XYZ file of C-alpha atoms in Angstrom:
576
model
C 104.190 111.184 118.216
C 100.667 110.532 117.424
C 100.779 111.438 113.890
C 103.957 109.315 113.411
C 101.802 106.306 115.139
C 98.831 107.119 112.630
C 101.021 106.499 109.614
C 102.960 103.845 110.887
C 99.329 102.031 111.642
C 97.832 103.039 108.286
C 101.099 101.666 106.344
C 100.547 98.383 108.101
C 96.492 98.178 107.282
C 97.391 98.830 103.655
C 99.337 96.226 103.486
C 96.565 94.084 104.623
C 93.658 91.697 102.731
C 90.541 94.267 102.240
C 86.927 93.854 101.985
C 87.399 93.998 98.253
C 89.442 91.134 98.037
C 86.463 88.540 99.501
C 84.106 90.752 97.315
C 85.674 89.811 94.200
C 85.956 86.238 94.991
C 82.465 85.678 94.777
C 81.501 87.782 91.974
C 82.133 84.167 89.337
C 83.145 81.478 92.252
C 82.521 78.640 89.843
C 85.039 80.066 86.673
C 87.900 80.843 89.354
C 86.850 77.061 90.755
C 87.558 76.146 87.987
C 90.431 77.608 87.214
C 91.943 76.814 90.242
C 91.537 73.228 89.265
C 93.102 73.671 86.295
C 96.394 75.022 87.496
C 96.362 72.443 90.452
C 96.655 69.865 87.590
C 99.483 72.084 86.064
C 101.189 72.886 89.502
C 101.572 68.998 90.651
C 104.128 67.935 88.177
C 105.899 71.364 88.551
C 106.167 71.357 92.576
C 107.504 67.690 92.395
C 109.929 68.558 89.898
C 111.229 71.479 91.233
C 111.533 70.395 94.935
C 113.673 67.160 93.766
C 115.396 69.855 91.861
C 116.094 71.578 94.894
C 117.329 68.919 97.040
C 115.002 68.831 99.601
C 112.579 66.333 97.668
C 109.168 66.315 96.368
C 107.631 66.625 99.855
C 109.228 69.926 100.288
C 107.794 71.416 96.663
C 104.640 70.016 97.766
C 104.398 71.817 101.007
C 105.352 74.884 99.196
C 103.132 74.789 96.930
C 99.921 74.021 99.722
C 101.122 76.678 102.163
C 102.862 79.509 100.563
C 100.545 78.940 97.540
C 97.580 79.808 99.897
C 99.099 82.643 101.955
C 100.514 84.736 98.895
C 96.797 84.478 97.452
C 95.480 85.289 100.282
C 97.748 88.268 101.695
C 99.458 88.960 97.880
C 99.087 92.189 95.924
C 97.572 90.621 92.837
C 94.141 89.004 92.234
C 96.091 86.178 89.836
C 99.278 85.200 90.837
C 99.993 82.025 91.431
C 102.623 81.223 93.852
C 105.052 78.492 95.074
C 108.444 76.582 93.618
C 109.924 77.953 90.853
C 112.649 76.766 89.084
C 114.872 80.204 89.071
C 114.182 80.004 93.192
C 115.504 76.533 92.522
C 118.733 77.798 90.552
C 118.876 80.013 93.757
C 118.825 76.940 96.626
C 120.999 74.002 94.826
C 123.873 75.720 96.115
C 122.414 76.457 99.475
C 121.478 73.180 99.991
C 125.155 71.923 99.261
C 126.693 73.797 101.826
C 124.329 74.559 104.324
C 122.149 71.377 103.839
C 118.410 71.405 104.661
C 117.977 73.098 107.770
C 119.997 75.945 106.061
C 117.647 76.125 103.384
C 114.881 76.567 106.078
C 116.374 79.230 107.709
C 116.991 81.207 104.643
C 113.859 80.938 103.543
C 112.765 82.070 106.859
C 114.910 84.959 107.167
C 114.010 86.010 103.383
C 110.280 86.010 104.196
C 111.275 88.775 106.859
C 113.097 90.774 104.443
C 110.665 90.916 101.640
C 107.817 91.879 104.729
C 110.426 94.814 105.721
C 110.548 95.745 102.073
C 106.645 96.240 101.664
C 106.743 97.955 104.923
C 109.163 100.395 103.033
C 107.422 101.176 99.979
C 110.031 99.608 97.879
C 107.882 97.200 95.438
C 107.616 100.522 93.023
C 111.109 100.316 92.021
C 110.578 97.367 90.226
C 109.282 99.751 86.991
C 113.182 100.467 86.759
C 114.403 97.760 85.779
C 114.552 97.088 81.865
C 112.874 95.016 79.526
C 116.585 93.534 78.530
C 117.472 92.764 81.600
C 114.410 90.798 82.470
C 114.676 89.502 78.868
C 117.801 88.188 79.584
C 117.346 86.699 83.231
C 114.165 84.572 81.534
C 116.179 83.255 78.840
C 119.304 82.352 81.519
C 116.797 80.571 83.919
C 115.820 78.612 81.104
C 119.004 77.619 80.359
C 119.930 76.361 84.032
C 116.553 74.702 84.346
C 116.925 72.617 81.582
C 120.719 71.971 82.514
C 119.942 70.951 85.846
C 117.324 68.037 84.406
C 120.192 66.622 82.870
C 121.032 64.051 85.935
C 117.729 63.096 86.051
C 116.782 62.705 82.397
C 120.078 60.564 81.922
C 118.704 58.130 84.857
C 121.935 58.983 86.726
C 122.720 60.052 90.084
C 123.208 63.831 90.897
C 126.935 64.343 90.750
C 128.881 66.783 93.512
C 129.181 70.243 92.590
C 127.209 73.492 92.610
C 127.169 75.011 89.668
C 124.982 73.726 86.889
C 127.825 73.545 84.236
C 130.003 71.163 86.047
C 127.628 69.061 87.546
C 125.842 68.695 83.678
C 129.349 67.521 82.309
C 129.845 64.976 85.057
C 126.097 63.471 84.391
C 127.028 63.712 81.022
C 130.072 61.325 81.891
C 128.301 59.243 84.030
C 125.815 58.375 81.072
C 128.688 57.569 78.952
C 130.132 54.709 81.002
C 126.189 53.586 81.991
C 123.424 54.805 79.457
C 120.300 54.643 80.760
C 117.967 54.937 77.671
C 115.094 54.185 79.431
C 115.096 57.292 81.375
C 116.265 59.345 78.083
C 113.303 58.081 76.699
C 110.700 58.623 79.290
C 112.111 62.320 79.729
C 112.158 62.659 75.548
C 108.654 61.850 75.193
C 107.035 63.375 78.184
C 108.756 66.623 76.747
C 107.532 65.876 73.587
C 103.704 65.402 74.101
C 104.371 68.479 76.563
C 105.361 70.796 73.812
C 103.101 69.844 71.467
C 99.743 69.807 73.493
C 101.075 73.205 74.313
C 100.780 74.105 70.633
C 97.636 72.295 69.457
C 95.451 71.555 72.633
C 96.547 74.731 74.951
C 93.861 73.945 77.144
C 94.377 70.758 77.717
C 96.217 69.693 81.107
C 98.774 67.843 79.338
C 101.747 67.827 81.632
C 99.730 66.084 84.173
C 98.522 63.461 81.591
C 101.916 62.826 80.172
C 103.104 61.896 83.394
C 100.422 59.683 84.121
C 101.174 57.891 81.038
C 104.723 57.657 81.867
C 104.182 56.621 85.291
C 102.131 53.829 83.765
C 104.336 52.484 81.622
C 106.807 52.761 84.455
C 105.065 50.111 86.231
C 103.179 48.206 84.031
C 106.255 47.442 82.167
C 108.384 46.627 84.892
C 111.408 49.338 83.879
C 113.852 49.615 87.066
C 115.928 51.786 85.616
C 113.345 54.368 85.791
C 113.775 55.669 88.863
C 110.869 56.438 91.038
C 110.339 59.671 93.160
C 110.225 57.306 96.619
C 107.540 57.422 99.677
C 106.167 60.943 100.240
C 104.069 61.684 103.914
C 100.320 61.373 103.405
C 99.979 64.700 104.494
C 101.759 67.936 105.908
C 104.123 68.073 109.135
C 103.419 69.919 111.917
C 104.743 73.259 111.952
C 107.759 73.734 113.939
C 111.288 75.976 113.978
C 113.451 72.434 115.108
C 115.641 73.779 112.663
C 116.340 77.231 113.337
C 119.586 77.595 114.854
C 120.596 81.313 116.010
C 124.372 80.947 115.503
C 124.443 80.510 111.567
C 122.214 83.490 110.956
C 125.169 85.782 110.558
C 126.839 83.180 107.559
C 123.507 82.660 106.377
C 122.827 86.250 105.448
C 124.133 86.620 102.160
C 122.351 83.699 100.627
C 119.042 85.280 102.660
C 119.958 88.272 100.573
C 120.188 86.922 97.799
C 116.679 84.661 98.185
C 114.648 88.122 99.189
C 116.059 89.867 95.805
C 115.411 87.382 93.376
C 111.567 86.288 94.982
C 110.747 90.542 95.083
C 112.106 90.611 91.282
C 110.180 86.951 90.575
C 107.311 87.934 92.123
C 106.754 91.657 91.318
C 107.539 90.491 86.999
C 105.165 87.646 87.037
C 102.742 90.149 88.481
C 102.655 92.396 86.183
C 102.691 89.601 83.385
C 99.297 88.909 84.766
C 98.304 92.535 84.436
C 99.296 92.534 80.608
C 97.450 89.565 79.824
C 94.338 90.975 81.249
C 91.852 93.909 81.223
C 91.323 96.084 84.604
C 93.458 94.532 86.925
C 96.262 96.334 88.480
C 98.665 94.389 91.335
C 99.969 96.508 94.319
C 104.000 95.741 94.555
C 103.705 96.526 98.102
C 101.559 94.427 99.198
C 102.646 91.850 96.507
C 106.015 91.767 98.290
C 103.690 91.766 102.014
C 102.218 88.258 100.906
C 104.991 86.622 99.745
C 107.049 87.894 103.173
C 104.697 85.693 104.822
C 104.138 82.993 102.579
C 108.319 82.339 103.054
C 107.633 83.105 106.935
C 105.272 80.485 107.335
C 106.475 77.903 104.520
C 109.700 76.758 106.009
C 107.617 76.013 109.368
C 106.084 72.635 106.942
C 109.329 72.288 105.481
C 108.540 74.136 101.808
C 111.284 75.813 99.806
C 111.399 79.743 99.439
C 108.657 80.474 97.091
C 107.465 83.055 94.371
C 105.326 84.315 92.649
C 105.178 81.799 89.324
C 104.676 82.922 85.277
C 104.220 79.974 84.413
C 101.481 78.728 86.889
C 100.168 82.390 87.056
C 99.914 82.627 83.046
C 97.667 79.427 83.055
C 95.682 80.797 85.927
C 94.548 84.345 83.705
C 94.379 82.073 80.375
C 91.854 79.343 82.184
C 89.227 82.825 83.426
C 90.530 83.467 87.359
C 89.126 86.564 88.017
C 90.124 86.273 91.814
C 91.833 84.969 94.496
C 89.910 82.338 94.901
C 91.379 80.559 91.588
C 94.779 80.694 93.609
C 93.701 79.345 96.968
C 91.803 76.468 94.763
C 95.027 75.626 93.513
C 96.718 75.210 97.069
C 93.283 73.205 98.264
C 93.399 70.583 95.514
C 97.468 70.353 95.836
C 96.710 69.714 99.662
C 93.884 67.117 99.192
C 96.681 65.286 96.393
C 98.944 65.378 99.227
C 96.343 63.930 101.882
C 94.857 61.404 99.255
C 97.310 60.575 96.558
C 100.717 60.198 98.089
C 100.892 56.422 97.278
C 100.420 57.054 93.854
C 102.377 60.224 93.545
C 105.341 58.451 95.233
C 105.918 56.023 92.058
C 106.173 58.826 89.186
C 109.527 58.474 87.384
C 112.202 61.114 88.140
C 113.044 61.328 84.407
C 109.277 62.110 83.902
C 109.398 64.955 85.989
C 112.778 66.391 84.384
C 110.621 65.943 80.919
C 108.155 68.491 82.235
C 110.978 70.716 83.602
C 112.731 70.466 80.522
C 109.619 71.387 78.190
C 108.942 74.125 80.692
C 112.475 75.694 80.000
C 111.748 75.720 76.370
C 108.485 77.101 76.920
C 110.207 79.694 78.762
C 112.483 80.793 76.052
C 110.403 83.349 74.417
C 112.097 84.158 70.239
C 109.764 86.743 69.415
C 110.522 88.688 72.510
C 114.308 88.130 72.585
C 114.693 88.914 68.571
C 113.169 91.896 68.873
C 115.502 92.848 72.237
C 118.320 91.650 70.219
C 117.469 93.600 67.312
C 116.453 97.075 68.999
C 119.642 98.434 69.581
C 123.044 97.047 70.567
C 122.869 98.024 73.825
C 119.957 96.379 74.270
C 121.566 93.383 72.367
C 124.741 93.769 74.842
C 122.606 93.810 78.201
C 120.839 90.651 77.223
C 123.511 88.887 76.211
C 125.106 90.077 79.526
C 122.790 89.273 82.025
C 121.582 85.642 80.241
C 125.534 84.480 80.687
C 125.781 86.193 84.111
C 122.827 83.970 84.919
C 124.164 80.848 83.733
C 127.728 81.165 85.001
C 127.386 82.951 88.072
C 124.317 83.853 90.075
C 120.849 84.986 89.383
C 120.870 87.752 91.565
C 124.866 89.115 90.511
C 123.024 88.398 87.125
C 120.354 91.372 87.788
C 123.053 93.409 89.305
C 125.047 92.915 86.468
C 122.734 93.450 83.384
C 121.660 96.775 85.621
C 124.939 98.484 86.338
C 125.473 98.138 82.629
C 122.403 99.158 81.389
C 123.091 102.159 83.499
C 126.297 102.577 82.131
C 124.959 102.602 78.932
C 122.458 104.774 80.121
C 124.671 107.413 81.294
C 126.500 107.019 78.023
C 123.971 107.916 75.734
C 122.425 110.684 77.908
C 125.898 112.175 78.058
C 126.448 112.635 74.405
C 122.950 114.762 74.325
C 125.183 117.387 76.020
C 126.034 119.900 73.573
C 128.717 122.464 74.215
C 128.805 124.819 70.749
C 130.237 128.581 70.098
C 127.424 130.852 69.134
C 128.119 134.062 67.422
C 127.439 137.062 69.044
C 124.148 139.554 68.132
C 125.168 142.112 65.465
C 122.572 144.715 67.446
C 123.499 148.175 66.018
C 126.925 148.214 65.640
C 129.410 148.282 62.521
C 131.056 145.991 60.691
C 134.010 147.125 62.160
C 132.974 147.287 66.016
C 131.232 143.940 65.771
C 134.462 142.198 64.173
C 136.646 144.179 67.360
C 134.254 142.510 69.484
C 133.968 139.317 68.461
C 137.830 139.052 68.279
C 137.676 139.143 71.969
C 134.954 137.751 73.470
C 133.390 134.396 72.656
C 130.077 133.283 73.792
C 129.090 129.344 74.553
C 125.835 127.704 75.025
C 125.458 124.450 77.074
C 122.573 121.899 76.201
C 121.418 119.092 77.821
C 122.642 117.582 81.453
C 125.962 118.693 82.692
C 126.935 115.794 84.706
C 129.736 113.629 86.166
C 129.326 111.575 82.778
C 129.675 114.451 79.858
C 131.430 117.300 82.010
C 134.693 116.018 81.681
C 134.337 116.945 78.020
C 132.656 120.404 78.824
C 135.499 120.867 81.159
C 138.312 120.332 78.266
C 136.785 121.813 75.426
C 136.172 125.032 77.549
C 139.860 124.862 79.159
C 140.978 124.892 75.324
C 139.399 127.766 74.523
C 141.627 130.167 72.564
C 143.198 133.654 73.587
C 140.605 136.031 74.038
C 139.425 138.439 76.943
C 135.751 137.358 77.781
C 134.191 134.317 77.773
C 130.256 134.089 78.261
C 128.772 130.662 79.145
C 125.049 130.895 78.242
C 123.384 128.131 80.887
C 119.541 128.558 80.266
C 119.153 125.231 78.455
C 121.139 123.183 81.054
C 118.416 120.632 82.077
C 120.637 119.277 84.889
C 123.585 119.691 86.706
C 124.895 117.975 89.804
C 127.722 118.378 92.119
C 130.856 116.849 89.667
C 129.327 119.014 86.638
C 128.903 122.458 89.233
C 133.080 121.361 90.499
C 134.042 120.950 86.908
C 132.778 124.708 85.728
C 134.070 126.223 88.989
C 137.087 124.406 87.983
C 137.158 125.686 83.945
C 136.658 129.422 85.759
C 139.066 129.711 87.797
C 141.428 128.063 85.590
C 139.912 130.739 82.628
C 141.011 133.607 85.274
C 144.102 132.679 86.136
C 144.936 133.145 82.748
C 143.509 136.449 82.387
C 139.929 135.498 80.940
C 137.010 136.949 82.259
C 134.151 134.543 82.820
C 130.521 135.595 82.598
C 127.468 133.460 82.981
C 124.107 134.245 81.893
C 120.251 132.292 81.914
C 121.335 130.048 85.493
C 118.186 128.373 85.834
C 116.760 128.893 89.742
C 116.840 124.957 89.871
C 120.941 124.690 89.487
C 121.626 127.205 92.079
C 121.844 125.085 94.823
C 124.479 123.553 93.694
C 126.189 125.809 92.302
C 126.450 127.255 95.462
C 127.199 123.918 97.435
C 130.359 123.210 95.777
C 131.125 127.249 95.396
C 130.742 128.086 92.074
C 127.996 130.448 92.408
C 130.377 132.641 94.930
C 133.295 132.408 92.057
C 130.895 133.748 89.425
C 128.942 136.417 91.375
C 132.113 137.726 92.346
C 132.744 141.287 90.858
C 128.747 140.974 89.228
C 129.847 138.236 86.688
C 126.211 136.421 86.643
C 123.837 137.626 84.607
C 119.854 137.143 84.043
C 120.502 137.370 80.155
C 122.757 137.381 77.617
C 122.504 141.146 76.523
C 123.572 142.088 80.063
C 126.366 139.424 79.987
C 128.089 141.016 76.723
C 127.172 144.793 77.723
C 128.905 143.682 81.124
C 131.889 142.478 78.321
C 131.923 145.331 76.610
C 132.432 147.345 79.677
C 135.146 145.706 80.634
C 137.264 145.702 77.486
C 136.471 149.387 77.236
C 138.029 149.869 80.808
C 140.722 147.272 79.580
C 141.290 149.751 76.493
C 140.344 147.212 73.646
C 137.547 148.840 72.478
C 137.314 152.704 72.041
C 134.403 154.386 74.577
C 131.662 155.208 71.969
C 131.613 150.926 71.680
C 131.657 150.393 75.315
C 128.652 153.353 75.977
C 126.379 151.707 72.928
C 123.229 150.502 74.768
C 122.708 147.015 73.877
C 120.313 146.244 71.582
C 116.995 143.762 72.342
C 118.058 140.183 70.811
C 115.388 139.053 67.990
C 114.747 135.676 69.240
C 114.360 133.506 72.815
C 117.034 131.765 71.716
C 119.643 134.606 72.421
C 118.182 135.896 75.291
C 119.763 134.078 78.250
């Protein structure tokens, strides 16, 4: 009982912040300082945008961005990631928010926050490493696609139509524009897109998101354009905490969508992670406690109102490209986003909605990544298949059925291709020191096979009918040492291909069964079926002077043949 105590404690410390951490922020406070400030500027038009997107308003990606964005750097599993709103979370919560309404997207996010902490407390952040590149690949590129769709209302200067999925509610915008243009917003959303995109390209340093929505803000007012929509009054500051709108009763219908929430901010979070440990030199994230911060961070966040949150490429990307070294870049971020909330809420509270869906938009396109997805596209057409897969799954479905998706096929395929490394070939049998004439008699009635590779639920149904076909002869020896695995459908399917071998008057021997398949072989029986009457053997010598012996008993082959000592096989190869 103690022991059990002493792990559970020490699985709960490592989850924890460490003296390391606060070490590390103060090794170069003033470069993380500053690049704290620097993704502050980046983050502000970003958590606006994406908590309008959400439907809880800017307030709520502001919160999210302050609270979460400090607890994830403080309790996270990565020096550099930068966390709050992102837009696939958003993807995630439009349809929450239309049937459940805010409170509903409160709880989930609630509820998530206690998943992801049971997940650290399970170990399971390592299983990210499984899933593959096209998959990922392919859930960027159909984010993209559903962030920029869902800027569409917004960019047009229309209202948000009913509906929850992006396609729909895109085409009925698109209507709505037709019968009322608004080419003031267009044009707003155009060029803050525009100068987004190309400061991106020439002056990647530059804050010039943050900029282009001043300027658009400006002209906003100065010019007097109503049609550009403002953003509307946002609190000069952040509510109290409270759980007003918890209600018990709706947990149970609110589970699925929690579910869904937890998967999609571990797989966020965990990527964008590791993103930062590619773009830089010595720093490695921990996916447990990665997935430990950002539990809380959703814990704590729906308390101020914020939006489920995770970890963000896009914010985290700037972060490791401006010099953040620690996690004190991060909690910069949050401090500056909180003292803009305090300070600047007058001010925020007039940027144009269509300004906002400009940055989302050139964020989208930003995310699209050609190189990357040519080369995906290009590798193989599997590869090809599970991106194409999982980017449509994405767009037309659900993020999370998305990931499911691209992974059960890129299992599939998988499976597939390791299955047709089985090998299941005739082998002729050692000439030793017999005749021309005894070696013909023999091989006339006994016919050796070797198995290669896995023997497995996915290729044994071809071992199983290629050996059932074998033709009429007396012995058949199945030479197993290069099987490199075998489970409990590939051990039923050879008991199944001997017995059905014996009942037509074949003797089955095995030779080379590797100590590592034995178990089960002897689950499911097989091992029984061929030890029965000494019809396993350690090599393949043995297995065809065990054949010999029983043809001579049979009367096939005269004595003399049948008393011949086998001879010592040249090579490894014919051995077992």
């Amino acid at each position: 009982m103690t022991k059990t105590l002493h792990r559970a404690w020490a699985r709960v410390t490592a989850l924890l912040p460490t003296r390391s951490d606060l070490a590390e922020t103060g090794r170069d406070p003033r470069r993380d300082l500053l690049a704290g400030l620097t993704v502050a500027v980046v983050a502000l038009p970003l958590a606006l945008g994406f908590g309008v997107s959400s439907g809880l308003g800017a307030e709520a990606g502001l919160a999210t961005a302050v609270v979460a964005g400090a607890l994830a750097a403080v309790f996270g599993g990565s020096n550099l990631q930068v966390s709050g709103p992102t837009g696939a979370m958003t993807v995630v919560l439009v349809p929450i928010v239309g049937r459940y309404g805010a409170t509903g997207v409160l709880t989930v996010g609630l509820m998530a926050g206690v998943m992801l902490v049971t997940l650290a407390a399970l170990r399971a952040g390592k299983y990210m490493q499984y899933v593959p590149a096209p998959v990922v690949e392919g859930f960027t590129l159909g984010i993209a696609c559903v962030i920029g769709l869902q800027q569409v209302p917004n960019a047009l200067g229309v209202s948000k139509p009913e509906g929850d999925r992006v396609l729909v509610v895109t085409w009925r915008a698109v209507e709505e524009f037709a019968k009322s243009p608004n080419w003031t917003a267009v044009g707003l959303a155009i060029a803050v897109a525009a100068v987004m995109l190309a400061g991106a390209r020439w002056r990647p340093t530059v804050p010039v998101s943050i900029l282009a929505v001043i300027a658009a803000t400006l002209v906003a007012q100065l010019g007097g354009l109503d049609a550009a929509k403002p953003i509307g009054d946002l609190p000069a500051g952040l509510p109290a905490p409270s759980l007003s709108f918890l209600d018990l009763g709706s947990l149970g219908s609110l589970l699925t969508p929690a579910v869904a929430v937890a998967a999609l901010a571990a797989l966020e979070s965990l990527l964008s992670a590791s993103v930062a440990d590619g773009m830089t030199v010595g720093q490695k994230h921990d996916p447990d406690r990665e997935l430990f911060g950002q539990g809380v961070a959703n814990i704590v966040a729906p308390l101020f109102g914020g939006v489920p949150a995770t970890g963000a490429i896009a914010r985290t990307a700037v972060n490791v490209r401006t010099g953040a070294g620690s996690r004190l870049a991060a909690l910069t971020h949050a401090a500056v986003l909180a003292v803009i909330v305090f300070a600047a809420a007058p001010l925020v509270s007039k940027i144009p909605l269509a300004a906002l869906a400009g940055v989302l938009l050139a964020t989208a396109l930003r995310m699209i990544e050609v190189g990357s997805l040519r080369a995906m596209a290009g590798a193989t057409r599997s590869d090809a298949l599970i991106l194409v897969l999982t980017a449509v799954a994405t767009l037309a479905l659900d993020l999370v059925y998305a990931v499911i998706i691209g992974l059960v096929v890129a299992g599939a395929l998988a499976l597939r291709a390791v299955a047709k490394q089985a090998r299941f070939d005739q082998v002729p049998l050692d000439r030793g020191d017999h005749s021309a004439e005894e070696h013909a008699l023999l091989a006339e009635h006994i016919v050796a096979y070797r198995i290669d590779g896995p023997l497995f639920f996915a290729a044994s149904h071809r071992f199983l009918l290629e050996l059932t076909e074998v033709a009429d002869v007396r012995v058949v020896i199945l030479r197993m040492s290069r099987v490199s695995t075998m489970d409990a459908t590939g051990a039923l399917v050879l008991k199944d291909a001997v017995e059905k071998l014996n009942r037509r008057g074949t003797l089955v021997l095995a030779s080379g069964i590797r100590p590592g398949q034995r178990q089960v072989l002897e689950a499911v029986g097989a091992l029984g079926l061929l030890r029965h009457e000494g019809r396993e053997y350690a090599t393949t010598p043995e297995a065809i002077s065990a054949a010999r012996d029983h043809l001579a008993t049979a009367g096939v082959l005269p004595d003399a043949a049948a008393a011949r000592p086998p001879s010592a096989d040249s090579g490894a190869e014919t051995t077992r």
